[in-house]
Coordinates of C-alpha atoms in Angstrom, one line a residue:
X1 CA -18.0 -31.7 0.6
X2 CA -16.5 -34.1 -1.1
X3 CA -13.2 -35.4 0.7
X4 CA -11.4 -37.1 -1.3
X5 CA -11.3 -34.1 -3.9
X6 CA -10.1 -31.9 -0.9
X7 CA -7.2 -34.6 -0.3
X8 CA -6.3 -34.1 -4.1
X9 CA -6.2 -30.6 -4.7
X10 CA -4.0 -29.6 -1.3
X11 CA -2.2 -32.7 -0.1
X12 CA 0.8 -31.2 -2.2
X13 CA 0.3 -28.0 -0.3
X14 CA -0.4 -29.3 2.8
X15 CA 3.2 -31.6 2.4
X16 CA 5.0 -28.5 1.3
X17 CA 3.7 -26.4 4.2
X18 CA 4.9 -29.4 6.8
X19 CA 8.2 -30.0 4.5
X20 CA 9.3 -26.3 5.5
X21 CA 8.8 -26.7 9.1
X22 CA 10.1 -30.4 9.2
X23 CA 13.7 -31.4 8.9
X24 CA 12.4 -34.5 7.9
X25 CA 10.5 -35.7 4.2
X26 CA 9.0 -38.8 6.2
X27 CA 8.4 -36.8 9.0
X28 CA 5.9 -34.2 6.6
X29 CA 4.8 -37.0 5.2
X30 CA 3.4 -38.6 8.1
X31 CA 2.3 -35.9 9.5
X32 CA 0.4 -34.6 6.6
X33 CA -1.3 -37.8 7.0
X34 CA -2.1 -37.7 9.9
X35 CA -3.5 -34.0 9.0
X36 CA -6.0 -35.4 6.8
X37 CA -6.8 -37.8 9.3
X38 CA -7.9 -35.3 11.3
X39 CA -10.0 -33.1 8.9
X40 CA -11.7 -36.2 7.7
X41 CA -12.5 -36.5 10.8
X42 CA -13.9 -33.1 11.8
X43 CA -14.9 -32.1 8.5
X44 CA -18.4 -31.9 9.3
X45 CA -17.5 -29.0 12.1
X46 CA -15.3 -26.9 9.1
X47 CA -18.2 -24.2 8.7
X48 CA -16.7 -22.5 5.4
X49 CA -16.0 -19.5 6.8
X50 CA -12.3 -19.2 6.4
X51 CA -10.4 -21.0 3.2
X52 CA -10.4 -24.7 3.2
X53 CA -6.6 -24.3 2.8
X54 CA -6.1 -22.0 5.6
X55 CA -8.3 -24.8 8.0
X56 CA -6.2 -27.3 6.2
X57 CA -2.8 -25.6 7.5
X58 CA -4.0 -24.8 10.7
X59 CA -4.6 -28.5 11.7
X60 CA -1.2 -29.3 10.3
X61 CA 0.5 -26.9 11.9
X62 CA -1.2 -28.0 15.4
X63 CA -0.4 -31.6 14.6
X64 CA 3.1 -30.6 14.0
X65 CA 3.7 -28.9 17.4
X66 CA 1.8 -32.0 18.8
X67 CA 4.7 -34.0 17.2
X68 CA 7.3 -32.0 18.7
X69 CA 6.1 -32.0 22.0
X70 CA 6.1 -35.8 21.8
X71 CA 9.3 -36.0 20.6
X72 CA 10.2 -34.1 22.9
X73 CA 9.8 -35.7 25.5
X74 CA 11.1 -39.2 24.2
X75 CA 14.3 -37.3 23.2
X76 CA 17.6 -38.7 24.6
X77 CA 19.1 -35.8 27.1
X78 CA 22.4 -36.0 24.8
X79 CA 22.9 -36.3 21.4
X80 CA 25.4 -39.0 20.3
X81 CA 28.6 -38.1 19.2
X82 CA 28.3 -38.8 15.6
X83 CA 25.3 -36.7 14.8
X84 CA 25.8 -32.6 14.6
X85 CA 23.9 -30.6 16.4
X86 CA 21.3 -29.6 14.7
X87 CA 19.7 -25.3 15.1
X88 CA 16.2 -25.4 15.6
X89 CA 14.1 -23.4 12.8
X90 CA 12.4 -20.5 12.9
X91 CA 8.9 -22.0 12.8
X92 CA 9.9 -24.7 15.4
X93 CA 10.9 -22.1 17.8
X94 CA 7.4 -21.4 18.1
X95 CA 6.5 -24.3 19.2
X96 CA 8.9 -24.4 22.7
X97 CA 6.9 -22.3 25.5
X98 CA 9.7 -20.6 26.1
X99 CA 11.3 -19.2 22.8
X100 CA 7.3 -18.3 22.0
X101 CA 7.5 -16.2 24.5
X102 CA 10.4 -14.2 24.2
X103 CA 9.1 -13.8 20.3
X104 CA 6.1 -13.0 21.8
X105 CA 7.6 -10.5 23.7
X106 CA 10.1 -9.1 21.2
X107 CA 6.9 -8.6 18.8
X108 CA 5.1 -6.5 21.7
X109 CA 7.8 -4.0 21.3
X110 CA 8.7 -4.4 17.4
X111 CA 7.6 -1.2 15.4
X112 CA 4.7 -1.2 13.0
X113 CA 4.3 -2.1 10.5
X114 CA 6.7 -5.3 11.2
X115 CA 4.4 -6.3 14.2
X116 CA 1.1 -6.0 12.0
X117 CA 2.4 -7.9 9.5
X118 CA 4.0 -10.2 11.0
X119 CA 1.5 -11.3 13.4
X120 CA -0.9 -11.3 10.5
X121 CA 0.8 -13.3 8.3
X122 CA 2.1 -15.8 11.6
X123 CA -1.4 -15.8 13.6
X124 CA -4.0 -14.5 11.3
X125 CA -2.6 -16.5 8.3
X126 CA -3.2 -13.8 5.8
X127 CA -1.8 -14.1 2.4
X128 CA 0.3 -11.5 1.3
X129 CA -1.9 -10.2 -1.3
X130 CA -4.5 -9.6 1.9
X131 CA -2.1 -8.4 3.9
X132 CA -0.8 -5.7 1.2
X133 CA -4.6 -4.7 0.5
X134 CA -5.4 -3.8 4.4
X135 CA -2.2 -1.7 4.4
X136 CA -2.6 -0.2 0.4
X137 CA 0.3 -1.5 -0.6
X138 CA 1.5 -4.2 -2.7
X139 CA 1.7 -8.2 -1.9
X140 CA 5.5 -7.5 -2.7
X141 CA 5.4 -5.0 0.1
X142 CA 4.1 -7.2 2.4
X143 CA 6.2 -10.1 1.6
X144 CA 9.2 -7.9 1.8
X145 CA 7.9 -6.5 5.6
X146 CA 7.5 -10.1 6.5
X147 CA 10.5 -11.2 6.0
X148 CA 12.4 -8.4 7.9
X149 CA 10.1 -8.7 10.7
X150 CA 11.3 -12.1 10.8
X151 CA 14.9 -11.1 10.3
X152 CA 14.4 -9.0 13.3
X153 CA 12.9 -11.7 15.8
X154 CA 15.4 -14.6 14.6
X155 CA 18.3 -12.0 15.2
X156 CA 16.9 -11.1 18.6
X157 CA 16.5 -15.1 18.8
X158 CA 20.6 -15.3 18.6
X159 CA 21.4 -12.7 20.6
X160 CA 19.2 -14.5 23.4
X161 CA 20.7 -17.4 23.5
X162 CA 24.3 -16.5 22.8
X163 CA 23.6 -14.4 26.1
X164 CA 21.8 -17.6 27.5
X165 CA 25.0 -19.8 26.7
X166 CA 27.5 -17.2 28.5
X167 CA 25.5 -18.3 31.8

């Protein structure tokens, strides 16, 4: 494969995907970097059988939790007084142990077909045109299930931890 044609056609996809998740441009940046990096690296192990974009997204993704987790833990216990404090995003939710598991938990009892699609879209990385094809519907129907199943699990999100803050 040639590499540095990969780097070309989905760096701007690959930024995108990492912008959305980030609060931060320099942070995307550097992490999709970092992300190609990586695949360089491994490229010889990518075996074709799922979308090169798809492989592409799931080693940014990982290299984004990887970041937060770092962060994490170099974090300062208390933010300073001049800086708001800032609501973690949906995405990056999934990436502490604890709020994956309550989603993960919320999803075993959501109703179909929110859980379905969901958890495709999330974990099986289906676009929605797939998605809408294993169902017989439209990508449009799909999208639109998505996003309430997501509705549903960030509202469940804020009940939790408006309950958590009255401890």
């Amino acid at each position: 494969m040639d590499f540095e044609r990969i780097y070309r056609l989905y760096f701007k996809d690959v930024f995108l995907y990492l912008r959305a998740m980030s609060a931060s441009t320099d942070t995307a940046e550097e992490i999709t970097q970092e992300t190609f990096v990586k695949a360089l690296r491994s490229i010889d192990s990518f075996d074709g059988s799922k979308d090169i974009r798809a492989w592409l997204f799931t080693i940014a993704r990982n290299t984004y939790y990887t970041y937060c987790r770092r962060q994490s833990r170099y974090a300062d216990e208390e933010l300073p007084e001049n800086e708001p404090d800032i609501q973690p995003n949906f995405t990056e939710r999934f990436a502490d142990e604890e709020s994956a598991f309550q989603i993960h938990r919320f999803l075993h009892g959501m109703d179909e077909p929110y859980k379905e699609v969901f958890s495709l879209r999330v974990f099986g990385e289906l676009p929605f045109e797939k998605i809408g094809a294993i169902f017989g519907k439209s990508s449009g129907w799909a999208r639109v299930t998505f996003y309430r199943a997501k509705k549903q699990i960030i509202e469940y999100m804020e009940v939790t931890e408006h309950e958590e803050d009255k401890l």
